[in-house]
mmCIF file of C-alpha atoms in Angstrom:
data_model
loop_
_atom_site.group_PDB
_atom_site.id
_atom_site.type_symbol
_atom_site.label_atom_id
_atom_site.label_comp_id
_atom_site.label_asym_id
_atom_site.label_seq_id
_atom_site.Cartn_x
_atom_site.Cartn_y
_atom_site.Cartn_z
ATOM 1 C CA MET A 1 -11.024 -10.886 14.608
ATOM 2 C CA GLY A 2 -14.688 -10.021 14.222
ATOM 3 C CA LEU A 3 -16.839 -7.284 12.655
ATOM 4 C CA ARG A 4 -15.536 -4.509 14.933
ATOM 5 C CA GLU A 5 -11.760 -5.332 14.015
ATOM 6 C CA LEU A 6 -12.697 -5.834 10.362
ATOM 7 C CA GLU A 7 -14.213 -2.342 10.140
ATOM 8 C CA ARG A 8 -11.056 -0.829 11.690
ATOM 9 C CA ILE A 9 -8.708 -2.468 9.234
ATOM 10 C CA ARG A 10 -11.076 -1.617 6.400
ATOM 11 C CA LEU A 11 -10.672 2.144 7.759
ATOM 12 C CA ILE A 12 -7.096 2.135 7.542
ATOM 13 C CA LEU A 13 -6.808 0.384 3.985
ATOM 14 C CA ARG A 14 -8.999 3.045 2.361
ATOM 15 C CA GLY A 15 -8.335 6.103 4.652
ATOM 16 C CA GLY A 16 -11.923 6.427 5.536
ATOM 17 C CA SER A 17 -13.613 8.661 8.265
ATOM 18 C CA VAL A 18 -15.502 7.329 11.348
ATOM 19 C CA ILE A 19 -17.781 10.597 10.898
ATOM 20 C CA ASP A 20 -19.393 8.581 7.937
ATOM 21 C CA TRP A 21 -20.042 5.238 10.075
ATOM 22 C CA ARG A 22 -23.588 4.286 11.065
ATOM 23 C CA ARG A 23 -22.668 2.615 14.441
ATOM 24 C CA MET A 24 -19.994 1.496 16.893
ATOM 25 C CA HIS A 25 -19.203 -2.191 17.522
ATOM 26 C CA PHE A 26 -18.344 -2.191 21.306
ATOM 27 C CA GLN A 27 -20.007 -5.127 23.174
ATOM 28 C CA THR A 28 -18.612 -4.778 26.692
ATOM 29 C CA ARG A 29 -17.590 -2.249 29.144
ATOM 30 C CA ASP A 30 -13.974 -3.375 29.248
ATOM 31 C CA GLU A 31 -13.726 -3.031 25.249
ATOM 32 C CA VAL A 32 -14.596 0.507 25.636
ATOM 33 C CA ASP A 33 -12.263 1.069 28.552
ATOM 34 C CA ARG A 34 -9.437 -0.247 26.604
ATOM 35 C CA PHE A 35 -10.413 1.967 23.575
ATOM 36 C CA LEU A 36 -10.277 5.022 25.887
ATOM 37 C CA ARG A 37 -7.078 4.340 27.236
ATOM 38 C CA LEU A 38 -5.641 4.365 23.541
ATOM 39 C CA CYS A 39 -7.337 7.719 23.515
ATOM 40 C CA GLN A 40 -5.073 8.697 26.504
ATOM 41 C CA ILE A 41 -8.395 8.774 28.681
ATOM 42 C CA ASP A 42 -8.173 6.689 31.827
ATOM 43 C CA THR A 43 -11.563 7.526 33.456
ATOM 44 C CA ARG A 44 -10.215 6.008 36.876
ATOM 45 C CA ARG A 45 -8.400 9.484 37.131
ATOM 46 C CA PRO A 46 -11.262 12.068 38.323
ATOM 47 C CA HIS A 47 -9.630 14.797 36.073
ATOM 48 C CA ASP A 48 -9.940 12.523 32.935
ATOM 49 C CA GLU A 49 -13.311 11.547 33.733
ATOM 50 C CA GLY A 50 -14.192 15.302 34.211
ATOM 51 C CA TRP A 51 -12.707 16.349 31.031
ATOM 52 C CA ALA A 52 -14.527 13.664 29.078
ATOM 53 C CA ARG A 53 -17.844 14.983 30.515
ATOM 54 C CA THR A 54 -16.757 18.355 29.489
ATOM 55 C CA VAL A 55 -16.413 17.316 25.945
ATOM 56 C CA LEU A 56 -19.809 15.372 25.984
ATOM 57 C CA ALA A 57 -21.592 18.490 27.453
ATOM 58 C CA ASP A 58 -20.192 20.670 24.703
ATOM 59 C CA ALA A 59 -21.084 18.396 21.870
ATOM 60 C CA VAL A 60 -24.640 18.101 23.180
ATOM 61 C CA GLU A 61 -24.750 21.835 23.487
ATOM 62 C CA TYR A 62 -23.592 22.235 19.915
ATOM 63 C CA LEU A 63 -26.353 20.002 18.738
ATOM 64 C CA ARG A 64 -28.987 21.407 20.617
ATOM 65 C CA ARG A 65 -28.107 25.072 19.917
ATOM 66 C CA THR A 66 -27.112 24.733 16.322
ATOM 67 C CA TYR A 67 -29.642 22.018 15.030
ATOM 68 C CA ASN A 68 -32.228 22.332 17.688
ATOM 69 C CA TYR A 69 -31.445 18.539 18.077
ATOM 70 C CA ARG A 70 -33.204 16.687 20.785
ATOM 71 C CA VAL A 71 -30.479 14.585 22.720
ATOM 72 C CA ALA A 72 -32.043 12.238 25.252
ATOM 73 C CA ASP A 73 -30.869 12.756 28.801
ATOM 74 C CA ALA A 74 -29.595 8.943 28.873
ATOM 75 C CA VAL A 75 -27.059 10.189 26.164
ATOM 76 C CA ALA A 76 -26.452 13.695 27.504
ATOM 77 C CA ASN A 77 -25.731 12.583 31.005
ATOM 78 C CA PRO A 78 -24.919 8.723 31.178
ATOM 79 C CA GLU A 79 -24.038 7.238 34.353
ATOM 80 C CA GLU A 80 -20.669 6.435 33.030
ATOM 81 C CA ILE A 81 -18.965 7.486 29.843
ATOM 82 C CA HIS A 82 -18.611 4.130 28.723
ATOM 83 C CA GLU A 83 -22.431 3.700 28.421
ATOM 84 C CA LEU A 84 -22.156 6.160 25.464
ATOM 85 C CA PHE A 85 -20.266 3.932 23.395
ATOM 86 C CA LEU A 86 -22.237 1.147 24.222
ATOM 87 C CA TYR A 87 -25.403 2.902 23.315
ATOM 88 C CA ALA A 88 -23.722 3.806 19.766
ATOM 89 C CA SER A 89 -23.103 0.021 19.498
ATOM 90 C CA GLY A 90 -26.770 -0.978 20.079
ATOM 91 C CA VAL A 91 -25.912 -2.430 23.524
ATOM 92 C CA GLY A 92 -28.344 -1.244 26.344
ATOM 93 C CA GLY A 93 -30.447 1.834 26.069
ATOM 94 C CA LEU A 94 -33.478 2.333 24.000
ATOM 95 C CA PRO A 95 -33.153 1.701 20.101
ATOM 96 C CA ARG A 96 -33.353 5.524 19.498
ATOM 97 C CA HIS A 97 -30.291 5.981 22.010
ATOM 98 C CA ARG A 98 -28.038 4.357 19.240
ATOM 99 C CA ARG A 99 -28.630 7.031 16.585
ATOM 100 C CA ILE A 100 -28.223 9.735 18.988
ATOM 101 C CA ALA A 101 -25.249 8.488 20.845
ATOM 102 C CA CYS A 102 -23.430 7.815 17.313
ATOM 103 C CA ILE A 103 -24.075 11.576 16.520
ATOM 104 C CA VAL A 104 -22.901 12.879 19.803
ATOM 105 C CA LEU A 105 -19.647 10.829 19.454
ATOM 106 C CA LYS A 106 -19.029 12.175 16.142
ATOM 107 C CA VAL A 107 -18.925 15.835 17.361
ATOM 108 C CA MET A 108 -17.060 14.753 20.515
ATOM 109 C CA HIS A 109 -14.349 13.295 18.140
ATOM 110 C CA VAL A 110 -14.116 16.665 16.312
ATOM 111 C CA LEU A 111 -14.214 18.649 19.678
ATOM 112 C CA GLN A 112 -11.352 16.667 20.964
ATOM 113 C CA HIS A 113 -9.292 17.314 17.832
ATOM 114 C CA ILE A 114 -9.813 20.957 18.394
ATOM 115 C CA GLU A 115 -8.959 20.871 21.863
ATOM 116 C CA GLY A 116 -5.610 19.060 21.203
ATOM 117 C CA ARG A 117 -4.650 21.402 18.470
ATOM 118 C CA ASP A 118 -5.562 24.388 20.808
ATOM 119 C CA LEU A 119 -3.604 23.055 23.763
ATOM 120 C CA MET A 120 -0.657 22.149 21.433
ATOM 121 C CA HIS A 121 -0.311 25.838 20.290
ATOM 122 C CA ARG A 122 -0.559 27.031 24.181
ATOM 123 C CA LEU A 123 2.479 24.829 25.290
ATOM 124 C CA ALA A 124 6.107 25.511 25.119
ATOM 125 C CA VAL A 125 6.899 22.438 23.321
ATOM 126 C CA SER A 126 8.857 21.937 19.784
ATOM 127 C CA GLU A 127 8.066 19.563 17.230
ATOM 128 C CA ALA A 128 11.272 17.835 18.085
ATOM 129 C CA ASP A 129 10.132 17.207 21.458
ATOM 130 C CA LEU A 130 6.869 15.974 20.155
ATOM 131 C CA SER A 131 8.835 13.719 17.526
ATOM 132 C CA GLU A 132 10.891 12.324 20.512
ATOM 133 C CA LEU A 133 7.743 11.845 22.498
ATOM 134 C CA VAL A 134 5.662 9.946 20.009
ATOM 135 C CA THR A 135 9.119 7.851 18.806
ATOM 136 C CA SER A 136 9.457 6.610 22.343
ATOM 137 C CA HIS A 137 5.691 5.689 22.588
ATOM 138 C CA VAL A 138 5.752 3.919 19.350
ATOM 139 C CA LEU A 139 8.893 1.930 20.116
ATOM 140 C CA ARG A 140 7.604 0.802 23.300
ATOM 141 C CA VAL A 141 4.677 -1.022 21.382
ATOM 142 C CA ALA A 142 7.248 -2.158 18.957
ATOM 143 C CA ARG A 143 9.134 -4.123 21.653
ATOM 144 C CA LEU A 144 5.760 -5.534 22.996
ATOM 145 C CA LEU A 145 5.013 -6.432 19.070
ATOM 146 C CA GLU A 146 8.375 -8.391 19.134
ATOM 147 C CA ASP A 147 7.807 -9.959 22.720
ATOM 148 C CA LYS A 148 4.261 -11.302 21.332
ATOM 149 C CA GLY A 149 6.059 -13.346 18.597
ATOM 150 C CA LEU A 150 4.478 -11.419 15.416
ATOM 151 C CA HIS A 151 6.588 -11.969 12.342
ATOM 152 C CA VAL A 152 8.225 -8.558 11.805
ATOM 153 C CA VAL A 153 11.727 -8.276 10.343
ATOM 154 C CA GLU A 154 11.998 -4.433 10.773
ATOM 155 C CA PHE A 155 10.453 -1.619 12.707
ATOM 156 C CA ALA A 156 12.499 1.424 11.908
ATOM 157 C CA HIS A 157 11.787 5.046 12.456
ATOM 158 C CA SER A 158 12.926 8.146 10.556
ATOM 159 C CA ILE A 159 12.577 11.870 10.727
ATOM 160 C CA LYS A 160 12.463 14.162 7.418
ATOM 161 C CA THR A 161 15.650 16.399 7.201
ATOM 162 C CA ARG A 162 14.993 19.960 6.575
ATOM 163 C CA GLU A 163 16.163 19.487 2.918
ATOM 164 C CA SER A 164 13.578 16.784 2.314
ATOM 165 C CA LEU A 165 10.942 19.028 4.019
ATOM 166 C CA ILE A 166 11.829 21.888 1.518
ATOM 167 C CA THR A 167 11.794 19.413 -1.647
ATOM 168 C CA LYS A 168 8.449 17.645 -0.594
ATOM 169 C CA LEU A 169 6.645 21.076 0.003
ATOM 170 C CA LEU A 170 7.920 22.487 -3.337
ATOM 171 C CA ALA A 171 7.007 19.387 -5.119
ATOM 172 C CA LYS A 172 3.305 19.379 -3.727
ATOM 173 C CA LYS A 173 0.370 21.598 -4.988
ATOM 174 C CA GLU A 174 -0.150 22.821 -1.413
ATOM 175 C CA THR A 175 3.040 24.291 -0.231
ATOM 176 C CA VAL A 176 1.998 24.606 3.230
ATOM 177 C CA ALA A 177 4.186 23.225 6.053
ATOM 178 C CA ALA A 178 1.198 21.921 8.029
ATOM 179 C CA GLN A 179 0.212 19.486 5.008
ATOM 180 C CA ILE A 180 3.442 17.534 5.504
ATOM 181 C CA TYR A 181 2.025 14.456 7.139
ATOM 182 C CA ASP A 182 5.299 12.058 7.365
ATOM 183 C CA ARG A 183 7.768 14.257 9.325
ATOM 184 C CA THR A 184 7.896 11.397 11.618
ATOM 185 C CA ARG A 185 7.639 7.954 9.867
ATOM 186 C CA PHE A 186 7.817 4.392 10.828
ATOM 187 C CA ARG A 187 8.527 1.632 8.430
ATOM 188 C CA ILE A 188 7.391 -1.858 9.288
ATOM 189 C CA ILE A 189 8.454 -4.784 7.175
ATOM 190 C CA THR A 190 6.656 -8.457 8.085
ATOM 191 C CA LYS A 191 8.135 -11.556 7.001
ATOM 192 C CA THR A 192 5.280 -12.621 4.845
ATOM 193 C CA PRO A 193 2.090 -10.934 3.162
ATOM 194 C CA ALA A 194 0.113 -13.229 5.604
ATOM 195 C CA ASP A 195 1.720 -11.211 8.729
ATOM 196 C CA LEU A 196 0.285 -7.891 7.541
ATOM 197 C CA LEU A 197 -3.191 -8.555 8.883
ATOM 198 C CA PRO A 198 -2.052 -9.595 12.473
ATOM 199 C CA VAL A 199 0.280 -6.556 12.624
ATOM 200 C CA LEU A 200 -2.207 -3.991 11.655
ATOM 201 C CA TYR A 201 -4.620 -5.684 14.116
ATOM 202 C CA PHE A 202 -2.079 -5.374 16.707
ATOM 203 C CA LEU A 203 -1.282 -1.767 16.100
ATOM 204 C CA THR A 204 -5.051 -0.949 16.496
ATOM 205 C CA GLN A 205 -5.146 -2.629 19.834
ATOM 206 C CA HIS A 206 -2.146 -1.243 21.214
ATOM 207 C CA LEU A 207 -0.879 1.750 19.659
ATOM 208 C CA PHE A 208 -3.359 4.228 18.159
ATOM 209 C CA PRO A 209 -7.210 4.632 18.418
ATOM 210 C CA PHE A 210 -8.700 3.562 14.805
ATOM 211 C CA ASN A 211 -10.744 6.798 14.714
ATOM 212 C CA PHE A 212 -7.673 9.139 14.431
ATOM 213 C CA VAL A 213 -6.473 7.485 11.120
ATOM 214 C CA VAL A 214 -6.314 10.769 8.977
ATOM 215 C CA PRO A 215 -8.875 10.560 6.129
ATOM 216 C CA GLY A 216 -7.749 10.786 2.605
ATOM 217 C CA GLN A 217 -4.194 10.217 3.390
ATOM 218 C CA THR A 218 -3.906 6.371 2.861
ATOM 219 C CA GLU A 219 -2.014 5.273 0.053
ATOM 220 C CA ASN A 220 -2.860 1.559 -0.402
ATOM 221 C CA THR A 221 -1.202 -0.228 -3.415
ATOM 222 C CA LEU A 222 -0.621 -3.521 -1.524
ATOM 223 C CA VAL A 223 -3.681 -4.960 0.285
ATOM 224 C CA SER A 224 -7.130 -5.234 -1.404
ATOM 225 C CA PHE A 225 -10.079 -5.524 1.083
ATOM 226 C CA LYS A 226 -11.865 -7.941 -1.046
ATOM 227 C CA SER A 227 -8.706 -10.041 -1.313
ATOM 228 C CA LEU A 228 -8.458 -10.035 2.461
ATOM 229 C CA LEU A 229 -11.776 -11.422 2.780
ATOM 230 C CA ASP A 230 -11.029 -14.237 0.255
ATOM 231 C CA GLU A 231 -7.936 -15.118 2.170
ATOM 232 C CA ASN A 232 -9.761 -15.319 5.482
ATOM 233 C CA PRO A 233 -12.953 -17.094 4.761
ATOM 234 C CA HIS A 234 -14.164 -16.901 8.566
ATOM 235 C CA LEU A 235 -14.488 -12.853 8.065
ATOM 236 C CA GLN A 236 -16.861 -13.168 5.101
ATOM 237 C CA GLN A 237 -19.545 -13.857 7.372
ATOM 238 C CA TYR A 238 -19.432 -9.927 8.209
ATOM 239 C CA ALA A 239 -19.499 -8.867 4.736
ATOM 240 C CA GLN A 240 -23.222 -7.855 4.775
ATOM 241 C CA GLN A 241 -22.907 -6.017 8.070
ATOM 242 C CA LEU A 242 -20.171 -3.634 6.903
ATOM 243 C CA HIS A 243 -20.875 0.068 6.896
ATOM 244 C CA LEU A 244 -19.787 0.174 3.069
ATOM 245 C CA ASP A 245 -20.466 -2.436 0.417
ATOM 246 C CA LEU A 246 -17.760 -4.561 -0.876
ATOM 247 C CA ASP A 247 -17.427 -3.013 -4.100
ATOM 248 C CA TYR A 248 -16.973 0.796 -2.509
ATOM 249 C CA GLU A 249 -13.258 0.666 -3.031
ATOM 250 C CA ASP A 250 -13.582 -0.087 -6.742
ATOM 251 C CA ARG A 251 -15.676 3.098 -7.245
ATOM 252 C CA GLU A 252 -13.192 5.322 -5.437
ATOM 253 C CA ASP A 253 -11.069 7.691 -7.491
ATOM 254 C CA ARG A 254 -7.343 6.823 -6.121
ATOM 255 C CA THR A 255 -4.357 8.579 -7.330
ATOM 256 C CA ARG A 256 -0.771 6.889 -6.932
ATOM 257 C CA ASN A 257 2.106 9.015 -5.858
ATOM 258 C CA LEU A 258 3.396 10.834 -8.747
ATOM 259 C CA PHE A 259 6.818 9.980 -8.076
ATOM 260 C CA SER A 260 6.753 6.172 -7.354
ATOM 261 C CA GLY A 261 7.411 3.546 -9.945
ATOM 262 C CA ASN A 262 4.353 1.815 -11.657
ATOM 263 C CA THR A 263 4.939 -1.413 -9.822
ATOM 264 C CA TYR A 264 5.770 0.052 -6.654
ATOM 265 C CA GLN A 265 3.511 -1.541 -3.480
ATOM 266 C CA ALA A 266 3.013 -0.297 -0.132
ATOM 267 C CA LEU A 267 0.345 0.552 2.662
ATOM 268 C CA ASN A 268 1.133 3.998 3.721
ATOM 269 C CA PHE A 269 -1.387 5.696 6.076
ATOM 270 C CA VAL A 270 -1.232 8.448 8.610
ATOM 271 C CA VAL A 271 -2.531 8.676 12.209
ATOM 272 C CA ASP A 272 -3.012 11.626 14.565
ATOM 273 C CA VAL A 273 -1.375 10.012 17.545
ATOM 274 C CA PRO A 274 -2.626 11.280 20.991
ATOM 275 C CA LEU A 275 -0.108 12.181 23.407
ATOM 276 C CA ARG A 276 -0.391 12.957 27.047
ATOM 277 C CA MET A 277 1.386 16.353 28.075
ATOM 278 C CA ASP A 278 1.377 15.849 31.915
ATOM 279 C CA ALA A 279 5.003 16.688 31.885
ATOM 280 C CA TYR A 280 4.113 20.017 30.449
ATOM 281 C CA LEU A 281 1.126 20.803 32.591
ATOM 282 C CA PRO A 282 0.691 21.561 36.364
ATOM 283 C CA PRO A 283 -0.602 18.757 38.532
ATOM 284 C CA PRO A 284 -4.512 18.277 37.988
ATOM 285 C CA GLU A 285 -5.033 19.407 41.520
ATOM 286 C CA GLU A 286 -3.212 22.584 40.790
ATOM 287 C CA ASP A 287 -4.179 23.203 37.083
ATOM 288 C CA SER A 288 -6.316 26.293 37.261
ATOM 289 C CA ARG A 289 -6.951 26.545 33.306
ATOM 290 C CA GLU A 290 -10.600 26.805 32.291
ATOM 291 C CA ARG A 291 -10.051 24.068 29.680
ATOM 292 C CA LYS A 292 -8.468 21.200 31.475
ATOM 293 C CA ASN A 293 -7.478 19.050 28.279
ATOM 294 C CA ARG A 294 -4.069 17.215 28.764
ATOM 295 C CA THR A 295 -3.863 15.544 25.447
ATOM 296 C CA VAL A 296 -2.408 16.668 22.020
ATOM 297 C CA PHE A 297 -2.077 14.991 18.671
ATOM 298 C CA THR A 298 0.808 14.700 16.423
ATOM 299 C CA LEU A 299 1.016 13.255 13.024
ATOM 300 C CA VAL A 300 2.778 10.014 12.245
ATOM 301 C CA GLU A 301 2.926 8.186 8.973
ATOM 302 C CA PHE A 302 3.222 4.338 8.980
ATOM 303 C CA GLN A 303 4.514 2.237 5.973
ATOM 304 C CA ILE A 304 3.942 -1.372 6.016
ATOM 305 C CA MET A 305 4.733 -4.181 3.514
ATOM 306 C CA ASP A 306 6.170 -7.566 3.553
ATOM 307 C CA GLU A 307 9.851 -8.630 3.064
ATOM 308 C CA GLU A 308 9.590 -9.664 -0.411
ATOM 309 C CA THR A 309 7.529 -6.512 -1.557
ATOM 310 C CA ALA A 310 10.317 -4.382 0.029
ATOM 311 C CA ARG A 311 13.024 -5.948 -1.864
ATOM 312 C CA GLN A 312 11.130 -5.726 -5.136
ATOM 313 C CA ASN A 313 10.296 -2.199 -4.222
ATOM 314 C CA GLU A 314 14.325 -1.116 -4.487
ATOM 315 C CA GLU A 315 14.583 -2.741 -8.041
ATOM 316 C CA GLY A 316 14.304 -1.078 -11.391
ATOM 317 C CA GLU A 317 12.021 2.049 -11.626
ATOM 318 C CA ASN A 318 11.011 1.747 -8.096
ATOM 319 C CA ALA A 319 14.461 2.603 -6.682
ATOM 320 C CA HIS A 320 14.315 5.139 -4.066
ATOM 321 C CA LYS A 321 17.117 7.176 -5.797
ATOM 322 C CA LEU A 322 14.856 7.182 -8.791
ATOM 323 C CA TYR A 323 12.009 8.374 -6.766
ATOM 324 C CA LYS A 324 14.085 11.312 -5.595
ATOM 325 C CA ARG A 325 15.294 12.022 -9.006
ATOM 326 C CA ARG A 326 11.708 12.479 -10.288
ATOM 327 C CA GLN A 327 10.721 14.475 -7.494
ATOM 328 C CA LYS A 328 13.574 16.916 -7.678
ATOM 329 C CA ARG A 329 13.152 17.122 -11.696
ATOM 330 C CA ARG A 330 9.443 18.099 -10.800
ATOM 331 C CA VAL A 331 10.502 20.887 -8.383
ATOM 332 C CA LEU A 332 13.021 22.362 -10.657
ATOM 333 C CA ARG A 333 10.543 22.565 -13.413
ATOM 334 C CA ARG A 334 7.945 24.438 -10.996
ATOM 335 C CA LEU A 335 10.924 26.824 -9.655
ATOM 336 C CA SER A 336 11.902 27.769 -13.288
ATOM 337 C CA ARG A 337 8.306 28.101 -14.866
ATOM 338 C CA GLY A 338 7.773 31.480 -16.381
ATOM 339 C CA LEU A 339 11.395 32.466 -15.460
ATOM 340 C CA VAL A 340 13.189 31.026 -18.542
ATOM 341 C CA VAL A 341 15.278 33.888 -20.306
ATOM 342 C CA PRO A 342 15.193 33.790 -24.098
ATOM 343 C CA LYS A 343 18.418 33.174 -25.877
ATOM 344 C CA ARG A 344 20.262 36.141 -27.074
ATOM 345 C CA GLN A 345 19.943 36.872 -30.880
ATOM 346 C CA GLY A 346 23.262 36.965 -32.983
#
């Protein structure tokens, strides 16, 4: 692990956003290529290359039209899409190209999300179908993780029942179905706390692109970033190069889950996992759509902890049955508020 991986891990641990980053950390074309494939973009396919160029052109047009921003031609029309990521990392191009490329990539990131949502609404695909697709995708990586010998004792998935969805929405301040992030959920238990970091690193390399971690949806009561550096002295050399200072997390206003026990510990984070929808679309050569995006996003929650922490989380006030009881009690209070009938007199 180097600076690049350390930044990605920190993004997960605090639920940050790449929109706030100052630079990327790619050093070679192959690194960019692996990242693009995680995003479900294979530039060896002409239609994928064409779509990436479309999103780039849209981002450049947005910046020029909305902000009168001068986007250098080298950034607006690179020989390869990969060069855009290398420019943003300070590799190749002129010094000013790094800042311009970073800004363009941030807009492209948002545009690709918008396009993915739009495509999902246009396709005849149910949430159950999407859940099945993403579950198959994640479990393939789980098998690879096992083959690599990483110390994982449990890699299980679950889908919220209709009853659980209703209860959770009634318990939340925002009773909107779109704000349920954990319909599809994966629970990963490692052998020891020391195995948490390698597993997280593996997931960012093989399962999901780090930039699609949903900002503000991480609940981390398990892994302190500063402690991570203390436990891995070889990573401390990168401390001064990080986007944020080491004390940033200490200043953040973090709230715990209202229904968890006071000593409950876990790392929960949400990812907008990209999925290819080729099975639901015409072949590229027969695709007559004006916008030829072939990727959608579906929200998946990951919960990670070590085996001993998982055991402690089932004891005393942390027990799941008590969590559900506290949640249901809150729902009943909300449902009955203002509707209590006064007792009859006499």
